[in-house]
Amino acid sequence: MACARVPLDEQQVTERDALGKERSLPALHPDRKEERFFMPYVPLSEDPSPAEVEEFLERGRFILEDLEWLLTLPHDKFWCQVVFDTSLQKCLDSYVHHAPRGLDLAPVPLSPVAAESQRALHRAVFFAFLRMATHKESKESFITPAVFGEVLYENYLFDVPKMMDLCMLFGKGNAQLLHKMIENIFTQQPSYYRDLDDTVPTILEVFDTIEEKCGLHCDAAAAAQPMKLNARKQLTAISMTQQDFVDIVLYLCDTSSTLHAFLNVFPAACATFHSHSFLCRLTSFYESVVPDLEKALKKRNFDDKSLREDAWRRFSHSCRRMLETAHLLLHHTCLQPILEGVENMQTFAEELLQHFTSFLSEKRFLCDYDKLFPIAEDVSLLQQALPVIDETRTSYLLHGVHSAWDSMGRCKPQPTVSSSQLANHEIMCGASLSIGQDVREAEGGRESPKGAEAMLDAPRKGSNGATCPVSEAELESLLSCIRDLLPDLGEGFLIACLQEYGYDSEVVINNILEGQLAPGLDALDRGMPRPVKETLPGVLCSRSNVFDDDEFDVFRRDRVDMTRVWKGRRKGESVEELLNDKQHISEQRARYQAYQTVVDEVELQAEDMAGGAAGVSSSYGMGDQYDDEYDDTYDMNQVGANDLDGDSLLNRRPFTLPRVLQRANKADEAEDEEYQEEDQGLQRNMNRDQFIQDPALLRERVEAKRAAMQQRKGIRPERPSHVVGCPKGQGQTLDTFLDRRKKEANKGRGANHNRRNMADRKRNKGMIPS
């Protein structure tokens, strides 16, 4: 039996051979392996027959029983089986290679029995790999770390491509377990870092291959020679066969998804990719391939509509994964060290700005990246961490981002979310398709992995929402863009979808292809025609003014009293009689006589005093009762009415200065009096023999007066400027850097007259050689 507290690689066991003789063997020995055959995994086809489904279930049951038997073995037996059983490795490798990914879902969902078999098999495979990556299970069951690394590396139990596939299969929802697993493998066997370094050029060759197949990459030596007449013409994404085009899209989708999953689970690998200038190559690849493939998807005629939808879905997913991969590389190699506060933060900040500046030449990539991960927020975060960053350079960078949006003819969405929600944005090149996984399950107290049969995320509404209404021409352009891809849909249905998703055609196309429309849209008829415009009512029918329904309204009355309508002077009427008619004056005389009745004081009657009622000074008379809602502010206070100035306010209203001006004048008078008193006091204290006072003393007094006045008015004194700073070579303080940057930013307001901005503008247009 194995000895306690001894590593497995140092243990010796005693067993009997076939003849019954006892012999001592190492714990890891080929003779201790059990004879058992593990069947390889075979996936289910897209349109399986009942016989194929039955075969899939039976094969899955055999593999599941074998893996469960493997997981129940003790520590020494498990490693003997893993290291020396070749059929087990072939079984696990076949599942890693052929297991369905998130975008490989069949159009027809699996039956409940087949889906349950796939989930159970998926879980068992994950636990087998998890146990293989653990060198210490308990205090008694463990392997020496150095020996563990050699066992993994020499027996090819793990390699870099296999770890990438594991991240793709099990990464969603199990990122922490996978991170610990892969980190333990790289820690115990550093040779995997060398393998990873050799893998990056292979991935770059994938990009070159895709560009070459699309006719976008040309060898320099071949380009220097003239093309022969009998040479075969280079195929493009539009002219190649349909099968070749679909294969390129599948190849791109698989590469981008696997790479993003691996870097997301194991961020330490970002440094290796960064050392090969992978980010620069990724941006140039995106800029050249994505527009070409998108154009081909719109113009090609596919034999099967479902094939076109699947290609568009995979292409959109690939675009998003490439942008997220670029963000991971920037975050873990440049931005994360700055946030952690390392010593050489200035170097990382310079490198980050250098990458952003290099993006300015890649217009399409820059716009899509900025829509998904706004560059302005990263620059703002950088300025907060390092206030000494050159503001001219950052403003130039942000101006270049806006210029890229304008040059692409696209409107930059307004930021409506915080930086922690940046990953929820959509990109221009298609819908935001992120691969989800099924719900986490628990079994035996262990964390269960996600199933391979992932579900697509729910659709998102457009970023511009309902706050961006479009004109008639823009609506026709959006409808034309969608109908180029989906010609069988009616315009009425498409208009309803655009209204629901904020007139974002990419989101509408994606949700229609994925069948993820809102319930209200899903219930509509997809061939619904465009609604007919309602004819507006006539101007005469919709007129509305103050003369409606009067006796001369000819639009609503058939008969009008024409005796009351005449032109010029009425017959039988003289001008003298019309001028002598003063009836309107008599009617107004009684109204204006009421204003002459003014009562200054009202004597209270005895019965009014007993009842608690009070008379008021008003034009309503002395017998009126007191009204609670009546404003009696000025009734008891005769403001200015009884002044002994020879002319009563009741007879002639004198000129009254507004109250605001009176306050201001009083304040000014008080200040003037104060100053006069101070001046008089100073003059009294002056030496009469002194002909001229000391100018320094005068300036000190004036400064003291100004400071006292500012203190009374609550004015804060200006902070002293530190623009001059210390002498050259002695270093500058943070206040000096901030004041100089403020002066640099605001000097265009004075005599420079925006000279710096206009010079940058001329240089950008090529008018000034740089």
PDB file of N, CA and C in Angstrom, residues 390-466:
ATOM      1  N   ASP A 390       0.376  65.151 -20.969  1.00  0.00           N
ATOM      2  CA  ASP A 390       0.278  66.290 -21.876  1.00  0.00           C
ATOM      3  C   ASP A 390      -1.154  66.429 -22.394  1.00  0.00           C
ATOM      4  N   GLU A 391      -1.792  67.531 -22.064  1.00  0.00           N
ATOM      5  CA  GLU A 391      -3.184  67.733 -22.464  1.00  0.00           C
ATOM      6  C   GLU A 391      -3.310  67.983 -23.965  1.00  0.00           C
ATOM      7  N   THR A 392      -2.290  68.566 -24.565  1.00  0.00           N
ATOM      8  CA  THR A 392      -2.329  68.786 -26.017  1.00  0.00           C
ATOM      9  C   THR A 392      -2.400  67.462 -26.768  1.00  0.00           C
ATOM     10  N   ARG A 393      -1.676  66.474 -26.285  1.00  0.00           N
ATOM     11  CA  ARG A 393      -1.679  65.170 -26.948  1.00  0.00           C
ATOM     12  C   ARG A 393      -3.015  64.464 -26.774  1.00  0.00           C
ATOM     13  N   THR A 394      -3.588  64.541 -25.573  1.00  0.00           N
ATOM     14  CA  THR A 394      -4.880  63.899 -25.357  1.00  0.00           C
ATOM     15  C   THR A 394      -5.991  64.570 -26.156  1.00  0.00           C
ATOM     16  N   SER A 395      -5.953  65.904 -26.233  1.00  0.00           N
ATOM     17  CA  SER A 395      -6.973  66.598 -27.029  1.00  0.00           C
ATOM     18  C   SER A 395      -6.824  66.263 -28.513  1.00  0.00           C
ATOM     19  N   TYR A 396      -5.598  66.136 -28.970  1.00  0.00           N
ATOM     20  CA  TYR A 396      -5.373  65.722 -30.362  1.00  0.00           C
ATOM     21  C   TYR A 396      -5.930  64.316 -30.616  1.00  0.00           C
ATOM     22  N   LEU A 397      -5.746  63.425 -29.637  1.00  0.00           N
ATOM     23  CA  LEU A 397      -6.252  62.062 -29.772  1.00  0.00           C
ATOM     24  C   LEU A 397      -7.775  62.041 -29.834  1.00  0.00           C
ATOM     25  N   LEU A 398      -8.434  62.760 -28.918  1.00  0.00           N
ATOM     26  CA  LEU A 398      -9.899  62.779 -28.910  1.00  0.00           C
ATOM     27  C   LEU A 398     -10.446  63.445 -30.167  1.00  0.00           C
ATOM     28  N   HIS A 399      -9.765  64.471 -30.654  1.00  0.00           N
ATOM     29  CA  HIS A 399     -10.193  65.103 -31.901  1.00  0.00           C
ATOM     30  C   HIS A 399     -10.065  64.128 -33.069  1.00  0.00           C
ATOM     31  N   GLY A 400      -9.026  63.302 -33.055  1.00  0.00           N
ATOM     32  CA  GLY A 400      -8.885  62.295 -34.104  1.00  0.00           C
ATOM     33  C   GLY A 400      -9.975  61.247 -34.058  1.00  0.00           C
ATOM     34  N   VAL A 401     -10.444  60.905 -32.853  1.00  0.00           N
ATOM     35  CA  VAL A 401     -11.546  59.942 -32.734  1.00  0.00           C
ATOM     36  C   VAL A 401     -12.816  60.516 -33.349  1.00  0.00           C
ATOM     37  N   HIS A 402     -13.123  61.772 -33.053  1.00  0.00           N
ATOM     38  CA  HIS A 402     -14.311  62.400 -33.642  1.00  0.00           C
ATOM     39  C   HIS A 402     -14.155  62.529 -35.157  1.00  0.00           C
ATOM     40  N   SER A 403     -12.967  62.814 -35.628  1.00  0.00           N
ATOM     41  CA  SER A 403     -12.755  62.901 -37.078  1.00  0.00           C
ATOM     42  C   SER A 403     -12.966  61.547 -37.748  1.00  0.00           C
ATOM     43  N   ALA A 404     -12.594  60.466 -37.057  1.00  0.00           N
ATOM     44  CA  ALA A 404     -12.812  59.122 -37.625  1.00  0.00           C
ATOM     45  C   ALA A 404     -14.302  58.826 -37.761  1.00  0.00           C
ATOM     46  N   TRP A 405     -15.089  59.218 -36.764  1.00  0.00           N
ATOM     47  CA  TRP A 405     -16.544  59.024 -36.872  1.00  0.00           C
ATOM     48  C   TRP A 405     -17.107  59.825 -38.043  1.00  0.00           C
ATOM     49  N   ASP A 406     -16.641  61.054 -38.205  1.00  0.00           N
ATOM     50  CA  ASP A 406     -17.144  61.882 -39.303  1.00  0.00           C
ATOM     51  C   ASP A 406     -16.730  61.318 -40.656  1.00  0.00           C
ATOM     52  N   SER A 407     -15.489  60.839 -40.762  1.00  0.00           N
ATOM     53  CA  SER A 407     -15.019  60.305 -42.045  1.00  0.00           C
ATOM     54  C   SER A 407     -15.743  59.022 -42.432  1.00  0.00           C
ATOM     55  N   MET A 408     -16.214  58.251 -41.433  1.00  0.00           N
ATOM     56  CA  MET A 408     -16.971  57.033 -41.726  1.00  0.00           C
ATOM     57  C   MET A 408     -18.440  57.324 -42.003  1.00  0.00           C
ATOM     58  N   GLY A 409     -18.860  58.581 -41.823  1.00  0.00           N
ATOM     59  CA  GLY A 409     -20.250  58.940 -42.073  1.00  0.00           C
ATOM     60  C   GLY A 409     -21.200  58.385 -41.040  1.00  0.00           C
ATOM     61  N   ARG A 410     -20.718  58.230 -39.817  1.00  0.00           N
ATOM     62  CA  ARG A 410     -21.549  57.665 -38.750  1.00  0.00           C
ATOM     63  C   ARG A 410     -21.653  58.661 -37.614  1.00  0.00           C
ATOM     64  N   CYS A 411     -22.760  58.569 -36.877  1.00  0.00           N
ATOM     65  CA  CYS A 411     -23.005  59.477 -35.760  1.00  0.00           C
ATOM     66  C   CYS A 411     -22.582  58.778 -34.474  1.00  0.00           C
ATOM     67  N   LYS A 412     -21.700  59.415 -33.732  1.00  0.00           N
ATOM     68  CA  LYS A 412     -21.216  58.817 -32.493  1.00  0.00           C
ATOM     69  C   LYS A 412     -22.312  58.853 -31.444  1.00  0.00           C
ATOM     70  N   PRO A 413     -22.647  57.693 -30.812  1.00  0.00           N
ATOM     71  CA  PRO A 413     -23.697  57.690 -29.796  1.00  0.00           C
ATOM     72  C   PRO A 413     -23.267  58.431 -28.552  1.00  0.00           C
ATOM     73  N   GLN A 414     -24.239  59.056 -27.901  1.00  0.00           N
ATOM     74  CA  GLN A 414     -23.942  59.775 -26.671  1.00  0.00           C
ATOM     75  C   GLN A 414     -23.750  58.789 -25.542  1.00  0.00           C
ATOM     76  N   PRO A 415     -22.734  58.997 -24.678  1.00  0.00           N
ATOM     77  CA  PRO A 415     -22.518  58.053 -23.575  1.00  0.00           C
ATOM     78  C   PRO A 415     -23.634  58.160 -22.559  1.00  0.00           C
ATOM     79  N   THR A 416     -24.331  57.045 -22.334  1.00  0.00           N
ATOM     80  CA  THR A 416     -25.433  57.016 -21.383  1.00  0.00           C
ATOM     81  C   THR A 416     -25.188  56.045 -20.255  1.00  0.00           C
ATOM     82  N   VAL A 417     -24.010  55.393 -20.223  1.00  0.00           N
ATOM     83  CA  VAL A 417     -23.709  54.426 -19.182  1.00  0.00           C
ATOM     84  C   VAL A 417     -22.369  54.759 -18.585  1.00  0.00           C
ATOM     85  N   SER A 418     -22.123  54.195 -17.424  1.00  0.00           N
ATOM     86  CA  SER A 418     -20.851  54.408 -16.758  1.00  0.00           C
ATOM     87  C   SER A 418     -19.796  53.492 -17.333  1.00  0.00           C
ATOM     88  N   SER A 419     -18.550  53.710 -16.864  1.00  0.00           N
ATOM     89  CA  SER A 419     -17.446  52.915 -17.388  1.00  0.00           C
ATOM     90  C   SER A 419     -17.554  51.461 -16.988  1.00  0.00           C
ATOM     91  N   SER A 420     -18.272  51.130 -15.885  1.00  0.00           N
ATOM     92  CA  SER A 420     -18.426  49.732 -15.497  1.00  0.00           C
ATOM     93  C   SER A 420     -19.396  48.997 -16.370  1.00  0.00           C
ATOM     94  N   GLN A 421     -20.148  49.695 -17.212  1.00  0.00           N
ATOM     95  CA  GLN A 421     -21.111  49.054 -18.093  1.00  0.00           C
ATOM     96  C   GLN A 421     -20.699  49.175 -19.551  1.00  0.00           C
ATOM     97  N   LEU A 422     -19.436  49.381 -19.799  1.00  0.00           N
ATOM     98  CA  LEU A 422     -19.000  49.595 -21.174  1.00  0.00           C
ATOM     99  C   LEU A 422     -19.193  48.365 -22.016  1.00  0.00           C
ATOM    100  N   ALA A 423     -19.115  47.214 -21.451  1.00  0.00           N
ATOM    101  CA  ALA A 423     -19.175  45.989 -22.248  1.00  0.00           C
ATOM    102  C   ALA A 423     -20.556  45.709 -22.789  1.00  0.00           C
ATOM    103  N   ASN A 424     -21.572  46.493 -22.405  1.00  0.00           N
ATOM    104  CA  ASN A 424     -22.926  46.267 -22.892  1.00  0.00           C
ATOM    105  C   ASN A 424     -23.228  47.020 -24.166  1.00  0.00           C
ATOM    106  N   HIS A 425     -22.269  47.746 -24.732  1.00  0.00           N
ATOM    107  CA  HIS A 425     -22.504  48.498 -25.965  1.00  0.00           C
ATOM    108  C   HIS A 425     -22.508  47.582 -27.159  1.00  0.00           C
ATOM    109  N   GLU A 426     -23.114  48.060 -28.263  1.00  0.00           N
ATOM    110  CA  GLU A 426     -23.100  47.322 -29.519  1.00  0.00           C
ATOM    111  C   GLU A 426     -22.065  47.911 -30.458  1.00  0.00           C
ATOM    112  N   ILE A 427     -21.674  47.142 -31.482  1.00  0.00           N
ATOM    113  CA  ILE A 427     -20.725  47.610 -32.479  1.00  0.00           C
ATOM    114  C   ILE A 427     -21.438  47.777 -33.797  1.00  0.00           C
ATOM    115  N   MET A 428     -20.785  48.501 -34.697  1.00  0.00           N
ATOM    116  CA  MET A 428     -21.403  48.836 -35.982  1.00  0.00           C
ATOM    117  C   MET A 428     -21.486  47.641 -36.908  1.00  0.00           C
ATOM    118  N   CYS A 429     -20.506  46.760 -36.852  1.00  0.00           N
ATOM    119  CA  CYS A 429     -20.396  45.723 -37.880  1.00  0.00           C
ATOM    120  C   CYS A 429     -21.460  44.655 -37.757  1.00  0.00           C
ATOM    121  N   GLY A 430     -22.362  44.737 -36.870  1.00  0.00           N
ATOM    122  CA  GLY A 430     -23.411  43.736 -36.759  1.00  0.00           C
ATOM    123  C   GLY A 430     -23.987  43.797 -35.371  1.00  0.00           C
ATOM    124  N   ALA A 431     -24.718  42.776 -35.002  1.00  0.00           N
ATOM    125  CA  ALA A 431     -25.322  42.742 -33.693  1.00  0.00           C
ATOM    126  C   ALA A 431     -24.325  42.261 -32.676  1.00  0.00           C
ATOM    127  N   SER A 432     -24.593  42.572 -31.435  1.00  0.00           N
ATOM    128  CA  SER A 432     -23.701  42.130 -30.373  1.00  0.00           C
ATOM    129  C   SER A 432     -24.109  40.722 -29.975  1.00  0.00           C
ATOM    130  N   LEU A 433     -23.377  39.742 -30.515  1.00  0.00           N
ATOM    131  CA  LEU A 433     -23.695  38.349 -30.243  1.00  0.00           C
ATOM    132  C   LEU A 433     -22.698  37.814 -29.233  1.00  0.00           C
ATOM    133  N   SER A 434     -23.097  37.646 -28.032  1.00  0.00           N
ATOM    134  CA  SER A 434     -22.214  37.052 -27.039  1.00  0.00           C
ATOM    135  C   SER A 434     -22.743  35.682 -26.672  1.00  0.00           C
ATOM    136  N   ILE A 435     -21.836  34.772 -26.452  1.00  0.00           N
ATOM    137  CA  ILE A 435     -22.230  33.394 -26.226  1.00  0.00           C
ATOM    138  C   ILE A 435     -22.484  33.193 -24.743  1.00  0.00           C
ATOM    139  N   GLY A 436     -23.661  32.733 -24.404  1.00  0.00           N
ATOM    140  CA  GLY A 436     -23.992  32.417 -23.029  1.00  0.00           C
ATOM    141  C   GLY A 436     -23.913  30.922 -22.791  1.00  0.00           C
ATOM    142  N   GLN A 437     -24.119  30.527 -21.585  1.00  0.00           N
ATOM    143  CA  GLN A 437     -24.092  29.113 -21.226  1.00  0.00           C
ATOM    144  C   GLN A 437     -25.299  28.818 -20.348  1.00  0.00           C
ATOM    145  N   ASP A 438     -25.535  27.545 -20.110  1.00  0.00           N
ATOM    146  CA  ASP A 438     -26.687  27.166 -19.297  1.00  0.00           C
ATOM    147  C   ASP A 438     -26.412  27.442 -17.838  1.00  0.00           C
ATOM    148  N   VAL A 439     -27.419  27.273 -17.010  1.00  0.00           N
ATOM    149  CA  VAL A 439     -27.357  27.684 -15.616  1.00  0.00           C
ATOM    150  C   VAL A 439     -26.435  26.763 -14.840  1.00  0.00           C
ATOM    151  N   ARG A 440     -25.714  27.345 -13.865  1.00  0.00           N
ATOM    152  CA  ARG A 440     -24.764  26.579 -13.060  1.00  0.00           C
ATOM    153  C   ARG A 440     -25.512  25.524 -12.248  1.00  0.00           C
ATOM    154  N   GLU A 441     -24.957  24.331 -12.219  1.00  0.00           N
ATOM    155  CA  GLU A 441     -25.553  23.235 -11.476  1.00  0.00           C
ATOM    156  C   GLU A 441     -24.586  22.778 -10.398  1.00  0.00           C
ATOM    157  N   ALA A 442     -25.136  22.145  -9.384  1.00  0.00           N
ATOM    158  CA  ALA A 442     -24.305  21.645  -8.300  1.00  0.00           C
ATOM    159  C   ALA A 442     -24.467  20.131  -8.216  1.00  0.00           C
ATOM    160  N   GLU A 443     -23.354  19.423  -8.024  1.00  0.00           N
ATOM    161  CA  GLU A 443     -23.397  17.979  -7.913  1.00  0.00           C
ATOM    162  C   GLU A 443     -22.326  17.552  -6.924  1.00  0.00           C
ATOM    163  N   GLY A 444     -22.783  16.958  -5.830  1.00  0.00           N
ATOM    164  CA  GLY A 444     -21.840  16.446  -4.847  1.00  0.00           C
ATOM    165  C   GLY A 444     -20.989  17.517  -4.212  1.00  0.00           C
ATOM    166  N   GLY A 445     -21.511  18.729  -4.073  1.00  0.00           N
ATOM    167  CA  GLY A 445     -20.745  19.808  -3.481  1.00  0.00           C
ATOM    168  C   GLY A 445     -19.702  20.401  -4.389  1.00  0.00           C
ATOM    169  N   ARG A 446     -19.616  19.951  -5.656  1.00  0.00           N
ATOM    170  CA  ARG A 446     -18.633  20.473  -6.593  1.00  0.00           C
ATOM    171  C   ARG A 446     -19.308  21.433  -7.550  1.00  0.00           C
ATOM    172  N   GLU A 447     -18.552  22.376  -8.037  1.00  0.00           N
ATOM    173  CA  GLU A 447     -19.073  23.367  -8.986  1.00  0.00           C
ATOM    174  C   GLU A 447     -19.203  22.721 -10.349  1.00  0.00           C
ATOM    175  N   SER A 448     -20.383  22.835 -10.937  1.00  0.00           N
ATOM    176  CA  SER A 448     -20.646  22.173 -12.207  1.00  0.00           C
ATOM    177  C   SER A 448     -20.328  23.095 -13.357  1.00  0.00           C
ATOM    178  N   PRO A 449     -19.700  22.602 -14.415  1.00  0.00           N
ATOM    179  CA  PRO A 449     -19.378  23.455 -15.566  1.00  0.00           C
ATOM    180  C   PRO A 449     -20.599  23.751 -16.385  1.00  0.00           C
ATOM    181  N   LYS A 450     -20.457  24.735 -17.263  1.00  0.00           N
ATOM    182  CA  LYS A 450     -21.532  25.093 -18.163  1.00  0.00           C
ATOM    183  C   LYS A 450     -21.606  24.090 -19.300  1.00  0.00           C
ATOM    184  N   GLY A 451     -22.800  23.904 -19.836  1.00  0.00           N
ATOM    185  CA  GLY A 451     -22.986  22.973 -20.932  1.00  0.00           C
ATOM    186  C   GLY A 451     -22.472  23.536 -22.229  1.00  0.00           C
ATOM    187  N   ALA A 452     -22.173  22.637 -23.162  1.00  0.00           N
ATOM    188  CA  ALA A 452     -21.666  23.088 -24.460  1.00  0.00           C
ATOM    189  C   ALA A 452     -22.768  23.663 -25.302  1.00  0.00           C
ATOM    190  N   GLU A 453     -24.008  23.262 -25.045  1.00  0.00           N
ATOM    191  CA  GLU A 453     -25.122  23.766 -25.842  1.00  0.00           C
ATOM    192  C   GLU A 453     -25.540  25.113 -25.282  1.00  0.00           C
ATOM    193  N   ALA A 454     -24.762  26.136 -25.593  1.00  0.00           N
ATOM    194  CA  ALA A 454     -24.986  27.472 -25.052  1.00  0.00           C
ATOM    195  C   ALA A 454     -26.169  28.126 -25.729  1.00  0.00           C
ATOM    196  N   MET A 455     -26.688  29.122 -25.057  1.00  0.00           N
ATOM    197  CA  MET A 455     -27.804  29.902 -25.586  1.00  0.00           C
ATOM    198  C   MET A 455     -27.290  31.297 -25.898  1.00  0.00           C
ATOM    199  N   LEU A 456     -27.835  31.898 -26.911  1.00  0.00           N
ATOM    200  CA  LEU A 456     -27.446  33.260 -27.282  1.00  0.00           C
ATOM    201  C   LEU A 456     -28.076  34.245 -26.332  1.00  0.00           C
ATOM    202  N   ASP A 457     -27.391  35.343 -26.122  1.00  0.00           N
ATOM    203  CA  ASP A 457     -27.895  36.378 -25.231  1.00  0.00           C
ATOM    204  C   ASP A 457     -29.163  36.995 -25.777  1.00  0.00           C
ATOM    205  N   ALA A 458     -29.934  37.565 -24.853  1.00  0.00           N
ATOM    206  CA  ALA A 458     -31.156  38.259 -25.258  1.00  0.00           C
ATOM    207  C   ALA A 458     -30.796  39.497 -26.058  1.00  0.00           C
ATOM    208  N   PRO A 459     -31.662  39.915 -26.963  1.00  0.00           N
ATOM    209  CA  PRO A 459     -31.331  41.076 -27.795  1.00  0.00           C
ATOM    210  C   PRO A 459     -31.308  42.345 -26.971  1.00  0.00           C
ATOM    211  N   ARG A 460     -30.542  43.269 -27.449  1.00  0.00           N
ATOM    212  CA  ARG A 460     -30.452  44.578 -26.806  1.00  0.00           C
ATOM    213  C   ARG A 460     -31.015  45.636 -27.730  1.00  0.00           C
ATOM    214  N   LYS A 461     -31.529  46.662 -27.142  1.00  0.00           N
ATOM    215  CA  LYS A 461     -32.036  47.769 -27.957  1.00  0.00           C
ATOM    216  C   LYS A 461     -30.874  48.613 -28.439  1.00  0.00           C
ATOM    217  N   GLY A 462     -31.147  49.386 -29.476  1.00  0.00           N
ATOM    218  CA  GLY A 462     -30.101  50.227 -30.041  1.00  0.00           C
ATOM    219  C   GLY A 462     -29.645  51.285 -29.058  1.00  0.00           C
ATOM    220  N   SER A 463     -28.420  51.706 -29.220  1.00  0.00           N
ATOM    221  CA  SER A 463     -27.845  52.663 -28.289  1.00  0.00           C
ATOM    222  C   SER A 463     -28.422  54.057 -28.457  1.00  0.00           C
ATOM    223  N   ASN A 464     -28.919  54.350 -29.684  1.00  0.00           N
ATOM    224  CA  ASN A 464     -29.437  55.705 -29.873  1.00  0.00           C
ATOM    225  C   ASN A 464     -30.863  55.854 -29.374  1.00  0.00           C
ATOM    226  N   GLY A 465     -31.594  54.739 -29.228  1.00  0.00           N
ATOM    227  CA  GLY A 465     -32.901  54.785 -28.622  1.00  0.00           C
ATOM    228  C   GLY A 465     -33.876  55.651 -29.370  1.00  0.00           C
ATOM    229  N   ALA A 466     -34.940  56.040 -28.645  1.00  0.00           N
ATOM    230  CA  ALA A 466     -35.993  56.835 -29.263  1.00  0.00           C
ATOM    231  C   ALA A 466     -35.670  58.311 -29.291  1.00  0.00           C
TER     232      ALA A 466
END
